[in-house]
C-alpha positions as a Python dict, from the first residue, in 0.01 Angstrom:
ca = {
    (1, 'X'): (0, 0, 0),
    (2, 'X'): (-375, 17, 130),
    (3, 'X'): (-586, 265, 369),
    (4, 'X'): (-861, 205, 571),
    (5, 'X'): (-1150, 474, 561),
    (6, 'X'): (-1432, 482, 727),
    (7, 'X'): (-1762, 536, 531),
    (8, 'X'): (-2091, 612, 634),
    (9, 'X'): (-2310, 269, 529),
    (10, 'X'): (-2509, 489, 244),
    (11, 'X'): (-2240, 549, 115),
    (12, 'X'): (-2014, 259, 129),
    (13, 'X'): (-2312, 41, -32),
    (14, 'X'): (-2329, 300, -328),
    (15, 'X'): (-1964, 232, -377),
    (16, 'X'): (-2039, -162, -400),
    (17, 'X'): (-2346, -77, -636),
    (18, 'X'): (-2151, 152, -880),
    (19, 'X'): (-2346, 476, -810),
    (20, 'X'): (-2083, 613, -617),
    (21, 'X'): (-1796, 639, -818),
    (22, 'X'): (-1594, 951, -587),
    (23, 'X'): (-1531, 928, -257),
    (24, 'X'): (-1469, 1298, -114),
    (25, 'X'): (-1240, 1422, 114),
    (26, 'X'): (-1166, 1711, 300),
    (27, 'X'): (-787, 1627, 351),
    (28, 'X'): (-576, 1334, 218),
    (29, 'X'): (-326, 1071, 270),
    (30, 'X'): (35, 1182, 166),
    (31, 'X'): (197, 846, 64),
    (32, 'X'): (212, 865, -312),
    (33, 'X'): (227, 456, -283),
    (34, 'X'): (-82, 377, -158),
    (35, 'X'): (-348, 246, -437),
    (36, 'X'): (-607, 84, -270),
    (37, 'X'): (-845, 132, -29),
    (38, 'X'): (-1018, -90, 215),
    (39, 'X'): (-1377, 0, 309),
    (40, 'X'): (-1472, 9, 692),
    (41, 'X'): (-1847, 98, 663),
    (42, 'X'): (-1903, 336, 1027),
    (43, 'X'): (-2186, 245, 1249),
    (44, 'X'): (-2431, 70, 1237),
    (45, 'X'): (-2248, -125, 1083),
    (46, 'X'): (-1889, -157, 1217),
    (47, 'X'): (-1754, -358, 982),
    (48, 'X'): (-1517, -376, 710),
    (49, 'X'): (-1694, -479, 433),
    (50, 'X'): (-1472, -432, 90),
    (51, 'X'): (-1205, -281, -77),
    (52, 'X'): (-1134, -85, -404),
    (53, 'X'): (-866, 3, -636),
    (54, 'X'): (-778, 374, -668),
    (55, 'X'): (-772, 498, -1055),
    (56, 'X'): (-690, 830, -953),
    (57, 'X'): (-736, 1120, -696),
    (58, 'X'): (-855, 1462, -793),
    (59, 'X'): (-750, 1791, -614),
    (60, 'X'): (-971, 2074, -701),
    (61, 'X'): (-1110, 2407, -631),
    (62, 'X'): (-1435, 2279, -536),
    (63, 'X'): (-1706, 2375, -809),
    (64, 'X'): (-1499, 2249, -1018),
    (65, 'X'): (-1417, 1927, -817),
    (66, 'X'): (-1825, 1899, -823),
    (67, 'X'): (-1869, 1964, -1222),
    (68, 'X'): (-1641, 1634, -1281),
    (69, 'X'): (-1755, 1439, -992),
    (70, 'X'): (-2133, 1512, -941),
    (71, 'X'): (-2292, 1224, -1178),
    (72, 'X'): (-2130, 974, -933),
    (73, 'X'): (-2091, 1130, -676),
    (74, 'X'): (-2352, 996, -479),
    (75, 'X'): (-2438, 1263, -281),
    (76, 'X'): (-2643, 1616, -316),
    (77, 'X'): (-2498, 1889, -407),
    (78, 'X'): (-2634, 2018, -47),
    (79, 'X'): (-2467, 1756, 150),
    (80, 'X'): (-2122, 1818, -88),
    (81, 'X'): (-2108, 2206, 6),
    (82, 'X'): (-2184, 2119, 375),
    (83, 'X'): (-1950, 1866, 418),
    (84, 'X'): (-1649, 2091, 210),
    (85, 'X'): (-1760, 2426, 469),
    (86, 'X'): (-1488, 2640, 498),
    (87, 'X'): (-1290, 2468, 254),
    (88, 'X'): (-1151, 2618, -58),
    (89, 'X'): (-998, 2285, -256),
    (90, 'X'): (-1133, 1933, -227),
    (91, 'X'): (-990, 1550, -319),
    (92, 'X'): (-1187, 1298, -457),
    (93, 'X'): (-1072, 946, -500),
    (94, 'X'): (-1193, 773, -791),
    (95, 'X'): (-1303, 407, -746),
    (96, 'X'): (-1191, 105, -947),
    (97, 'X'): (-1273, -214, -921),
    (98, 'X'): (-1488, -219, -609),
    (99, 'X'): (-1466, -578, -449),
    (100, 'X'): (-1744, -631, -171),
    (101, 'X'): (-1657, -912, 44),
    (102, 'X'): (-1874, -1254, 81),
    (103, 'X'): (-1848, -1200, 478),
    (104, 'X'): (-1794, -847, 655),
    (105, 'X'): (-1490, -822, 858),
    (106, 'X'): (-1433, -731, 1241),
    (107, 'X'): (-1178, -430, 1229),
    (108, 'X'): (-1046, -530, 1547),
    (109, 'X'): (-1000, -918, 1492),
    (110, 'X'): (-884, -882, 1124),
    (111, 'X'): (-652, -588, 1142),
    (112, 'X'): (-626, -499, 1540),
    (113, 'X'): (-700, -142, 1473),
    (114, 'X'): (-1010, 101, 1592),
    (115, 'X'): (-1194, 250, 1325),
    (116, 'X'): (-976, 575, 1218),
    (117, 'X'): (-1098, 939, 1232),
    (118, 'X'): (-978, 1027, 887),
    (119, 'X'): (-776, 715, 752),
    (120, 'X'): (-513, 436, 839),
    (121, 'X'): (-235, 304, 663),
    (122, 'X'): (-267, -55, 616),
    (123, 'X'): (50, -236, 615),
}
């Protein structure tokens, strides 16, 4: 099963480059099934523009979430402890296999959805 998450573009292109090797979140999906992701990179973008394979996600208290993660992390630790505020745990889904597509995709035509506050099961 695949999710959709929406990505700021900085960080959606690290994913495609291999920098970013974590993407962080504050809460997570609950469906032990779902294994991949597909990558709708937020505006200015607006598009869906790949997909990757999930090797694993981490649930941590969050300095130690940050001690594993932070060489591929792809963010500061600044922007890590703002975005986790008032948050004692984190998740972090590892990336595998990142696959950026030839031609970005129109969320709407391709999957007749609205780009999701958190995440959206994908059929």
């Amino acid at each position: 099963m695949k999710i959709l998450l929406s990505i700021k573009p900085e960080f959606a292109n690290k994913i495609f480059d291999g920098s970013k090797r974590f993407e962080f979140r504050r809460s997570i999906f609950r469906n032990k099934e779902v294994n991949s992701v597909v990558v709708y990179a937020s505006a200015p973008v607006s598009k869906v523009i790949g997909e990757f394979d999930i090797e694993k996600v981490h649930n941590k208290e969050l300095n130690q979430l940050w001690n594993e993660t932070k060489d591929f992390s792809g963010i500061t630790r600044e922007y890590y402890d703002l975005y986790f505020s008032g948050k004692e745990e984190g998740f972090a889904i590892q990336v595998k296999n990142p696959r950026l597509y030839n031609k970005a995709k129109n969320l709407k035509e391709e999957y007749n959805m609205v780009p999701p506050q958190s995440f959206a099961y994908i059929g």
